[in-house]
Amino acid sequence: MKVVERLGSSHGWRLERGFLADGREVFAKSGVVSPLFTSEAAGLRWLGEVMDVPEVVEAGADRLVLSWVPTEPPTPVAAERFGRKLARMHRAGADAFGAPWPGFIAELPMDNSPAPDWPAFYASRRVLPFVRQAAALTAGDRDRVEQAAAIFPEISGPEEPPARIHGDLWSGNVLWSGGTGVLIDPAAHGGHRESDLAMLGLFGVPYLDRILGAYQEEHPLADGWRERVPLHQLHPLLVHVVLFGESYRGQLMRAVDRVLGLRR
């Protein structure tokens, strides 16, 4: 690959734009040897069966090369188109809660081994492991999060089959291109579709109301989904506490209080 632009770094990886010998424009992420690259590639291919994602050109132990995605400003029409496509992706489903590849979010490993239901998967694979890694949490904070995890079966809403989800769907992982949203940097697995939607709302994706409206028309959400948003935001907030420390502790603990308040 001929590098034409160095795009900086993220989580210790080099990010570059370049061209292959055949003229294709590509994006490359490289750095330390890690199963993250092949894990991300597996997730992109899986999501790409039903959703707009970059093509995986190469995936190895120390690099990932993807087709370049030219970006454009988001529009209400693009947001609605993205909402409908996201609903169809979720509806495509998964074989289980989990995935047959190792999980990562940023550089942090995640256990993707299957669990019998979503509350068990979410507690044991997504929430409790990060509580133990979050040095900024006090012993009292950890107790509160563990209390919340204990009631997940009571407050998670109607049972749903595993959805095909992105798993790290904050606004920066949606590129606007070709009149819709294109997904990048997935932590893809079989999960709960409300998790992707809660993550979209966490850091302010453009035209969220249009995305949700179109999604609802395509694949209506179960009653009470808005009240469950803090439940699905626990994992990404915990990840931010692990990565960035005290600055996200207050937001996490406010979400924990709201989750505990869902118990009737």
Short mmCIF file of N, CA and C in Angstrom, two decimals, residues 91-244:
data_model
loop_
_atom_site.label_atom_id
_atom_site.label_comp_id
_atom_site.label_asym_id
_atom_site.label_seq_id
_atom_site.Cartn_x
_atom_site.Cartn_y
_atom_site.Cartn_z
N ARG A 91 -32.90 -7.18 12.75
CA ARG A 91 -33.88 -8.25 12.51
C ARG A 91 -33.24 -9.47 11.86
N ALA A 92 -32.09 -9.30 11.20
CA ALA A 92 -31.39 -10.44 10.59
C ALA A 92 -30.95 -11.45 11.64
N GLY A 93 -30.75 -11.02 12.86
CA GLY A 93 -30.55 -11.93 13.97
C GLY A 93 -29.16 -12.54 14.06
N ALA A 94 -29.01 -13.38 15.08
CA ALA A 94 -27.76 -14.07 15.38
C ALA A 94 -28.11 -15.44 15.93
N ASP A 95 -27.12 -16.33 15.93
CA ASP A 95 -27.36 -17.69 16.41
C ASP A 95 -27.50 -17.76 17.93
N ALA A 96 -26.90 -16.79 18.62
CA ALA A 96 -26.91 -16.82 20.09
C ALA A 96 -26.54 -15.44 20.60
N PHE A 97 -26.71 -15.25 21.91
CA PHE A 97 -26.18 -14.05 22.54
C PHE A 97 -24.69 -14.26 22.72
N GLY A 98 -23.89 -13.60 21.88
CA GLY A 98 -22.46 -13.80 21.84
C GLY A 98 -22.00 -13.84 20.40
N ALA A 99 -20.79 -14.35 20.17
CA ALA A 99 -20.24 -14.44 18.82
C ALA A 99 -19.13 -15.48 18.79
N PRO A 100 -18.86 -16.07 17.62
CA PRO A 100 -17.82 -17.09 17.52
C PRO A 100 -16.42 -16.52 17.34
N TRP A 101 -16.23 -15.21 17.55
CA TRP A 101 -14.90 -14.59 17.48
C TRP A 101 -14.65 -13.84 18.79
N PRO A 102 -13.40 -13.57 19.14
CA PRO A 102 -13.12 -12.84 20.37
C PRO A 102 -13.62 -11.41 20.28
N GLY A 103 -14.10 -10.88 21.37
CA GLY A 103 -14.65 -9.54 21.38
C GLY A 103 -13.63 -8.50 21.81
N PHE A 104 -13.77 -7.29 21.25
CA PHE A 104 -12.97 -6.14 21.65
C PHE A 104 -13.83 -4.90 21.59
N ILE A 105 -13.57 -3.96 22.51
CA ILE A 105 -14.11 -2.62 22.40
C ILE A 105 -12.96 -1.69 22.69
N ALA A 106 -12.62 -0.82 21.72
CA ALA A 106 -11.32 -0.15 21.73
C ALA A 106 -10.26 -1.25 21.84
N GLU A 107 -9.30 -1.11 22.76
CA GLU A 107 -8.30 -2.17 22.91
C GLU A 107 -8.64 -3.18 24.00
N LEU A 108 -9.83 -3.04 24.59
CA LEU A 108 -10.21 -3.88 25.72
C LEU A 108 -10.86 -5.19 25.25
N PRO A 109 -10.35 -6.33 25.68
CA PRO A 109 -10.97 -7.61 25.30
C PRO A 109 -12.34 -7.77 25.95
N MET A 110 -13.23 -8.49 25.27
CA MET A 110 -14.55 -8.84 25.80
C MET A 110 -14.80 -10.32 25.54
N ASP A 111 -15.47 -10.94 26.48
CA ASP A 111 -15.84 -12.35 26.35
C ASP A 111 -17.10 -12.45 25.49
N ASN A 112 -16.99 -13.11 24.36
CA ASN A 112 -18.14 -13.29 23.47
C ASN A 112 -18.74 -14.69 23.56
N SER A 113 -18.32 -15.49 24.52
CA SER A 113 -18.88 -16.84 24.61
C SER A 113 -20.37 -16.74 24.91
N PRO A 114 -21.17 -17.63 24.32
CA PRO A 114 -22.63 -17.52 24.42
C PRO A 114 -23.13 -17.66 25.86
N ALA A 115 -24.27 -17.04 26.10
CA ALA A 115 -24.99 -17.16 27.37
C ALA A 115 -26.44 -17.54 27.05
N PRO A 116 -27.16 -18.12 28.01
CA PRO A 116 -28.50 -18.64 27.70
C PRO A 116 -29.54 -17.57 27.39
N ASP A 117 -29.35 -16.36 27.90
CA ASP A 117 -30.31 -15.29 27.64
C ASP A 117 -29.58 -13.96 27.72
N TRP A 118 -30.26 -12.89 27.29
CA TRP A 118 -29.58 -11.60 27.24
C TRP A 118 -29.23 -11.05 28.62
N PRO A 119 -30.11 -11.08 29.64
CA PRO A 119 -29.69 -10.56 30.94
C PRO A 119 -28.43 -11.25 31.48
N ALA A 120 -28.33 -12.56 31.30
CA ALA A 120 -27.14 -13.27 31.76
C ALA A 120 -25.91 -12.86 30.96
N PHE A 121 -26.06 -12.74 29.64
CA PHE A 121 -24.95 -12.32 28.79
C PHE A 121 -24.49 -10.91 29.18
N TYR A 122 -25.43 -10.00 29.33
CA TYR A 122 -25.09 -8.60 29.60
C TYR A 122 -24.39 -8.46 30.95
N ALA A 123 -24.89 -9.16 31.94
CA ALA A 123 -24.26 -9.07 33.27
C ALA A 123 -22.87 -9.70 33.27
N SER A 124 -22.77 -10.92 32.77
CA SER A 124 -21.53 -11.68 32.94
C SER A 124 -20.47 -11.39 31.89
N ARG A 125 -20.87 -10.89 30.73
CA ARG A 125 -19.91 -10.65 29.65
C ARG A 125 -19.63 -9.17 29.40
N ARG A 126 -20.55 -8.29 29.80
CA ARG A 126 -20.40 -6.89 29.44
C ARG A 126 -20.30 -5.94 30.64
N VAL A 127 -20.98 -6.22 31.72
CA VAL A 127 -21.00 -5.27 32.83
C VAL A 127 -20.01 -5.66 33.94
N LEU A 128 -20.18 -6.80 34.54
CA LEU A 128 -19.36 -7.16 35.70
C LEU A 128 -17.86 -7.23 35.40
N PRO A 129 -17.42 -7.73 34.24
CA PRO A 129 -15.97 -7.72 33.98
C PRO A 129 -15.36 -6.32 33.99
N PHE A 130 -16.11 -5.33 33.53
CA PHE A 130 -15.57 -3.97 33.48
C PHE A 130 -15.66 -3.28 34.83
N VAL A 131 -16.59 -3.69 35.67
CA VAL A 131 -16.61 -3.18 37.04
C VAL A 131 -15.29 -3.51 37.72
N ARG A 132 -14.80 -4.71 37.51
CA ARG A 132 -13.56 -5.15 38.16
C ARG A 132 -12.34 -4.42 37.61
N GLN A 133 -12.44 -3.89 36.39
CA GLN A 133 -11.30 -3.18 35.79
C GLN A 133 -11.32 -1.68 36.06
N ALA A 134 -12.42 -1.15 36.55
CA ALA A 134 -12.61 0.30 36.67
C ALA A 134 -12.00 0.81 37.96
N ALA A 135 -10.76 1.25 37.89
CA ALA A 135 -10.05 1.69 39.09
C ALA A 135 -10.65 2.93 39.71
N ALA A 136 -11.37 3.74 38.94
CA ALA A 136 -11.94 4.98 39.46
C ALA A 136 -13.17 4.75 40.32
N LEU A 137 -13.73 3.54 40.33
CA LEU A 137 -14.92 3.26 41.12
C LEU A 137 -14.54 2.95 42.56
N THR A 138 -15.36 3.43 43.49
CA THR A 138 -15.19 3.09 44.90
C THR A 138 -15.82 1.73 45.18
N ALA A 139 -15.55 1.20 46.36
CA ALA A 139 -16.19 -0.06 46.74
C ALA A 139 -17.71 0.09 46.75
N GLY A 140 -18.20 1.25 47.20
CA GLY A 140 -19.64 1.49 47.19
C GLY A 140 -20.21 1.55 45.79
N ASP A 141 -19.46 2.16 44.87
CA ASP A 141 -19.89 2.20 43.46
C ASP A 141 -20.03 0.78 42.92
N ARG A 142 -19.04 -0.04 43.18
CA ARG A 142 -19.06 -1.40 42.66
C ARG A 142 -20.26 -2.17 43.22
N ASP A 143 -20.54 -1.97 44.48
CA ASP A 143 -21.70 -2.63 45.08
C ASP A 143 -22.98 -2.21 44.37
N ARG A 144 -23.10 -0.92 44.07
CA ARG A 144 -24.31 -0.42 43.40
C ARG A 144 -24.46 -1.03 42.00
N VAL A 145 -23.35 -1.10 41.24
CA VAL A 145 -23.42 -1.69 39.91
C VAL A 145 -23.80 -3.17 40.01
N GLU A 146 -23.22 -3.88 40.97
CA GLU A 146 -23.55 -5.30 41.14
C GLU A 146 -25.01 -5.48 41.55
N GLN A 147 -25.55 -4.56 42.35
CA GLN A 147 -26.98 -4.62 42.68
C GLN A 147 -27.83 -4.44 41.42
N ALA A 148 -27.40 -3.52 40.55
CA ALA A 148 -28.13 -3.32 39.30
C ALA A 148 -28.08 -4.57 38.43
N ALA A 149 -26.89 -5.18 38.34
CA ALA A 149 -26.75 -6.38 37.51
C ALA A 149 -27.64 -7.51 38.01
N ALA A 150 -27.84 -7.58 39.31
CA ALA A 150 -28.64 -8.65 39.89
C ALA A 150 -30.11 -8.58 39.48
N ILE A 151 -30.57 -7.38 39.09
CA ILE A 151 -31.99 -7.25 38.72
C ILE A 151 -32.20 -7.18 37.21
N PHE A 152 -31.16 -7.38 36.43
CA PHE A 152 -31.33 -7.34 34.96
C PHE A 152 -32.47 -8.24 34.49
N PRO A 153 -32.62 -9.46 35.01
CA PRO A 153 -33.73 -10.30 34.50
C PRO A 153 -35.11 -9.69 34.74
N GLU A 154 -35.24 -8.87 35.78
CA GLU A 154 -36.55 -8.28 36.12
C GLU A 154 -36.87 -7.05 35.27
N ILE A 155 -35.86 -6.35 34.78
CA ILE A 155 -36.09 -5.02 34.20
C ILE A 155 -35.75 -4.92 32.72
N SER A 156 -35.38 -6.04 32.10
CA SER A 156 -34.89 -5.96 30.72
C SER A 156 -36.00 -5.98 29.67
N GLY A 157 -37.26 -6.02 30.11
CA GLY A 157 -38.37 -5.96 29.16
C GLY A 157 -38.71 -7.32 28.57
N PRO A 158 -39.61 -7.33 27.60
CA PRO A 158 -40.01 -8.60 26.98
C PRO A 158 -38.83 -9.33 26.37
N GLU A 159 -38.84 -10.63 26.48
CA GLU A 159 -37.76 -11.43 25.90
C GLU A 159 -37.75 -11.29 24.38
N GLU A 160 -36.56 -11.12 23.82
CA GLU A 160 -36.39 -11.01 22.37
C GLU A 160 -35.29 -11.97 21.93
N PRO A 161 -35.34 -12.42 20.67
CA PRO A 161 -34.25 -13.26 20.16
C PRO A 161 -33.00 -12.43 19.97
N PRO A 162 -31.83 -13.07 19.86
CA PRO A 162 -30.59 -12.32 19.64
C PRO A 162 -30.67 -11.49 18.36
N ALA A 163 -30.32 -10.22 18.48
CA ALA A 163 -30.26 -9.34 17.32
C ALA A 163 -28.82 -9.25 16.81
N ARG A 164 -28.67 -8.96 15.55
CA ARG A 164 -27.34 -8.76 14.96
C ARG A 164 -26.95 -7.30 15.22
N ILE A 165 -26.10 -7.06 16.22
CA ILE A 165 -25.82 -5.69 16.62
C ILE A 165 -24.37 -5.30 16.38
N HIS A 166 -24.16 -3.99 16.26
CA HIS A 166 -22.83 -3.42 16.08
C HIS A 166 -22.03 -3.54 17.36
N GLY A 167 -22.63 -3.19 18.49
CA GLY A 167 -22.01 -3.37 19.78
C GLY A 167 -21.20 -2.21 20.31
N ASP A 168 -20.89 -1.21 19.46
CA ASP A 168 -20.17 -0.01 19.90
C ASP A 168 -20.63 1.16 19.05
N LEU A 169 -21.95 1.32 18.98
CA LEU A 169 -22.54 2.21 17.98
C LEU A 169 -22.66 3.65 18.50
N TRP A 170 -21.52 4.26 18.83
CA TRP A 170 -21.56 5.69 19.14
C TRP A 170 -21.46 6.46 17.82
N SER A 171 -21.70 7.77 17.88
CA SER A 171 -21.82 8.55 16.65
C SER A 171 -20.56 8.50 15.79
N GLY A 172 -19.38 8.38 16.40
CA GLY A 172 -18.14 8.33 15.63
C GLY A 172 -17.97 7.08 14.82
N ASN A 173 -18.75 6.06 15.10
CA ASN A 173 -18.67 4.81 14.34
C ASN A 173 -19.73 4.71 13.26
N VAL A 174 -20.36 5.85 12.95
CA VAL A 174 -21.28 5.95 11.81
C VAL A 174 -20.69 6.99 10.85
N LEU A 175 -20.28 6.56 9.68
CA LEU A 175 -19.82 7.48 8.65
C LEU A 175 -20.98 7.74 7.69
N TRP A 176 -21.19 8.99 7.37
CA TRP A 176 -22.28 9.35 6.45
C TRP A 176 -21.73 9.38 5.04
N SER A 177 -22.26 8.49 4.20
CA SER A 177 -21.73 8.32 2.85
C SER A 177 -22.80 7.72 1.96
N GLY A 178 -22.92 8.21 0.75
CA GLY A 178 -23.87 7.65 -0.19
C GLY A 178 -25.32 7.77 0.23
N GLY A 179 -25.62 8.79 1.01
CA GLY A 179 -27.00 9.03 1.43
C GLY A 179 -27.48 8.14 2.55
N THR A 180 -26.56 7.56 3.33
CA THR A 180 -26.95 6.73 4.46
C THR A 180 -25.79 6.66 5.45
N GLY A 181 -25.95 5.88 6.51
CA GLY A 181 -24.88 5.67 7.46
C GLY A 181 -24.14 4.38 7.15
N VAL A 182 -22.82 4.44 7.24
CA VAL A 182 -21.96 3.28 7.03
C VAL A 182 -21.29 2.96 8.36
N LEU A 183 -21.33 1.70 8.77
CA LEU A 183 -20.83 1.31 10.09
C LEU A 183 -19.35 0.95 10.03
N ILE A 184 -18.59 1.44 11.00
CA ILE A 184 -17.18 1.08 11.14
C ILE A 184 -16.91 0.67 12.59
N ASP A 185 -15.73 0.12 12.83
CA ASP A 185 -15.23 -0.23 14.17
C ASP A 185 -16.24 -1.00 15.02
N PRO A 186 -16.77 -2.10 14.53
CA PRO A 186 -17.78 -2.81 15.32
C PRO A 186 -17.19 -3.64 16.45
N ALA A 187 -18.03 -3.87 17.44
CA ALA A 187 -17.80 -4.90 18.46
C ALA A 187 -18.95 -5.88 18.29
N ALA A 188 -19.12 -6.39 17.07
CA ALA A 188 -20.34 -7.08 16.65
C ALA A 188 -20.55 -8.40 17.39
N HIS A 189 -21.81 -8.66 17.71
CA HIS A 189 -22.19 -9.91 18.36
C HIS A 189 -23.71 -10.02 18.36
N GLY A 190 -24.20 -11.17 18.76
CA GLY A 190 -25.63 -11.32 18.99
C GLY A 190 -25.97 -10.71 20.34
N GLY A 191 -26.80 -9.68 20.32
CA GLY A 191 -27.11 -8.96 21.55
C GLY A 191 -28.54 -8.46 21.54
N HIS A 192 -28.78 -7.41 22.29
CA HIS A 192 -30.10 -6.79 22.36
C HIS A 192 -30.11 -5.55 21.50
N ARG A 193 -31.09 -5.42 20.63
CA ARG A 193 -31.10 -4.30 19.69
C ARG A 193 -31.20 -2.95 20.39
N GLU A 194 -31.82 -2.91 21.58
CA GLU A 194 -31.90 -1.65 22.30
C GLU A 194 -30.51 -1.13 22.70
N SER A 195 -29.52 -2.02 22.77
CA SER A 195 -28.16 -1.58 23.13
C SER A 195 -27.57 -0.66 22.07
N ASP A 196 -27.74 -1.01 20.79
CA ASP A 196 -27.25 -0.14 19.73
C ASP A 196 -27.94 1.22 19.75
N LEU A 197 -29.24 1.22 19.96
CA LEU A 197 -29.98 2.48 19.94
C LEU A 197 -29.62 3.35 21.14
N ALA A 198 -29.42 2.73 22.30
CA ALA A 198 -29.02 3.48 23.49
C ALA A 198 -27.64 4.10 23.30
N MET A 199 -26.74 3.37 22.63
CA MET A 199 -25.40 3.88 22.38
C MET A 199 -25.44 5.05 21.41
N LEU A 200 -26.32 5.00 20.40
CA LEU A 200 -26.46 6.13 19.48
C LEU A 200 -26.84 7.40 20.22
N GLY A 201 -27.67 7.25 21.25
CA GLY A 201 -28.12 8.41 21.99
C GLY A 201 -27.12 8.92 23.01
N LEU A 202 -26.10 8.13 23.34
CA LEU A 202 -25.22 8.48 24.44
C LEU A 202 -24.33 9.67 24.11
N PHE A 203 -23.83 9.75 22.88
CA PHE A 203 -22.89 10.82 22.53
C PHE A 203 -23.36 11.66 21.34
N GLY A 204 -24.67 11.71 21.12
CA GLY A 204 -25.23 12.69 20.24
C GLY A 204 -25.08 12.48 18.75
N VAL A 205 -25.58 11.36 18.22
CA VAL A 205 -25.58 11.17 16.77
C VAL A 205 -26.53 12.19 16.12
N PRO A 206 -26.19 12.73 14.95
CA PRO A 206 -27.08 13.69 14.29
C PRO A 206 -28.42 13.06 13.91
N TYR A 207 -29.49 13.85 14.05
CA TYR A 207 -30.84 13.46 13.62
C TYR A 207 -31.30 12.15 14.29
N LEU A 208 -31.01 12.02 15.56
CA LEU A 208 -31.40 10.79 16.27
C LEU A 208 -32.91 10.57 16.19
N ASP A 209 -33.69 11.64 16.29
CA ASP A 209 -35.14 11.47 16.24
C ASP A 209 -35.59 10.88 14.90
N ARG A 210 -34.94 11.29 13.81
CA ARG A 210 -35.28 10.74 12.48
C ARG A 210 -34.86 9.27 12.39
N ILE A 211 -33.69 8.94 12.93
CA ILE A 211 -33.24 7.54 12.92
C ILE A 211 -34.23 6.67 13.67
N LEU A 212 -34.62 7.10 14.87
CA LEU A 212 -35.52 6.30 15.70
C LEU A 212 -36.91 6.20 15.08
N GLY A 213 -37.38 7.29 14.50
CA GLY A 213 -38.69 7.25 13.88
C GLY A 213 -38.76 6.26 12.74
N ALA A 214 -37.75 6.27 11.87
CA ALA A 214 -37.72 5.33 10.76
C ALA A 214 -37.53 3.90 11.26
N TYR A 215 -36.70 3.74 12.29
CA TYR A 215 -36.49 2.41 12.87
C TYR A 215 -37.82 1.85 13.38
N GLN A 216 -38.57 2.66 14.10
CA GLN A 216 -39.84 2.22 14.67
C GLN A 216 -40.83 1.79 13.59
N GLU A 217 -40.82 2.49 12.47
CA GLU A 217 -41.71 2.11 11.38
C GLU A 217 -41.34 0.75 10.80
N GLU A 218 -40.05 0.47 10.76
CA GLU A 218 -39.55 -0.78 10.17
C GLU A 218 -39.61 -1.95 11.13
N HIS A 219 -39.31 -1.71 12.40
CA HIS A 219 -39.15 -2.81 13.37
C HIS A 219 -39.48 -2.26 14.76
N PRO A 220 -40.76 -2.10 15.10
CA PRO A 220 -41.16 -1.42 16.33
C PRO A 220 -40.52 -2.01 17.58
N LEU A 221 -40.16 -1.11 18.50
CA LEU A 221 -39.54 -1.50 19.76
C LEU A 221 -40.61 -1.84 20.79
N ALA A 222 -40.23 -2.66 21.75
CA ALA A 222 -41.16 -3.07 22.81
C ALA A 222 -41.48 -1.89 23.72
N ASP A 223 -42.67 -1.92 24.30
CA ASP A 223 -43.07 -0.87 25.24
C ASP A 223 -42.03 -0.73 26.35
N GLY A 224 -41.79 0.52 26.74
CA GLY A 224 -40.86 0.78 27.83
C GLY A 224 -39.42 0.92 27.42
N TRP A 225 -39.14 0.92 26.11
CA TRP A 225 -37.74 0.93 25.68
C TRP A 225 -37.03 2.21 26.10
N ARG A 226 -37.73 3.33 26.11
CA ARG A 226 -37.08 4.58 26.51
C ARG A 226 -36.62 4.53 27.97
N GLU A 227 -37.43 3.94 28.84
CA GLU A 227 -37.04 3.83 30.24
C GLU A 227 -35.84 2.90 30.43
N ARG A 228 -35.64 1.98 29.48
CA ARG A 228 -34.52 1.04 29.60
C ARG A 228 -33.22 1.56 28.99
N VAL A 229 -33.22 2.76 28.44
CA VAL A 229 -32.00 3.30 27.84
C VAL A 229 -30.83 3.29 28.83
N PRO A 230 -30.99 3.74 30.09
CA PRO A 230 -29.84 3.70 31.02
C PRO A 230 -29.30 2.30 31.25
N LEU A 231 -30.16 1.29 31.22
CA LEU A 231 -29.71 -0.09 31.37
C LEU A 231 -28.70 -0.43 30.27
N HIS A 232 -29.02 -0.08 29.05
CA HIS A 232 -28.15 -0.42 27.92
C HIS A 232 -26.93 0.50 27.82
N GLN A 233 -26.96 1.61 28.54
CA GLN A 233 -25.80 2.51 28.54
C GLN A 233 -24.78 2.16 29.63
N LEU A 234 -25.11 1.23 30.51
CA LEU A 234 -24.17 0.88 31.57
C LEU A 234 -22.85 0.37 31.00
N HIS A 235 -22.93 -0.52 30.02
CA HIS A 235 -21.69 -1.08 29.48
C HIS A 235 -20.79 -0.02 28.84
N PRO A 236 -21.29 0.78 27.88
CA PRO A 236 -20.38 1.78 27.31
C PRO A 236 -19.85 2.77 28.33
N LEU A 237 -20.65 3.14 29.32
CA LEU A 237 -20.16 4.06 30.35
C LEU A 237 -19.08 3.41 31.20
N LEU A 238 -19.25 2.13 31.52
CA LEU A 238 -18.20 1.42 32.25
C LEU A 238 -16.91 1.37 31.44
N VAL A 239 -17.03 1.12 30.15
CA VAL A 239 -15.85 1.10 29.29
C VAL A 239 -15.14 2.45 29.35
N HIS A 240 -15.90 3.53 29.33
CA HIS A 240 -15.29 4.86 29.39
C HIS A 240 -14.63 5.11 30.75
N VAL A 241 -15.20 4.59 31.80
CA VAL A 241 -14.55 4.72 33.11
C VAL A 241 -13.22 3.95 33.13
N VAL A 242 -13.22 2.76 32.54
CA VAL A 242 -11.99 1.97 32.47
C VAL A 242 -10.93 2.71 31.65
N LEU A 243 -11.33 3.28 30.51
CA LEU A 243 -10.36 3.90 29.60
C LEU A 243 -9.94 5.30 30.05
N PHE A 244 -10.90 6.07 30.61
CA PHE A 244 -10.64 7.49 30.85
C PHE A 244 -10.78 7.91 32.31
#
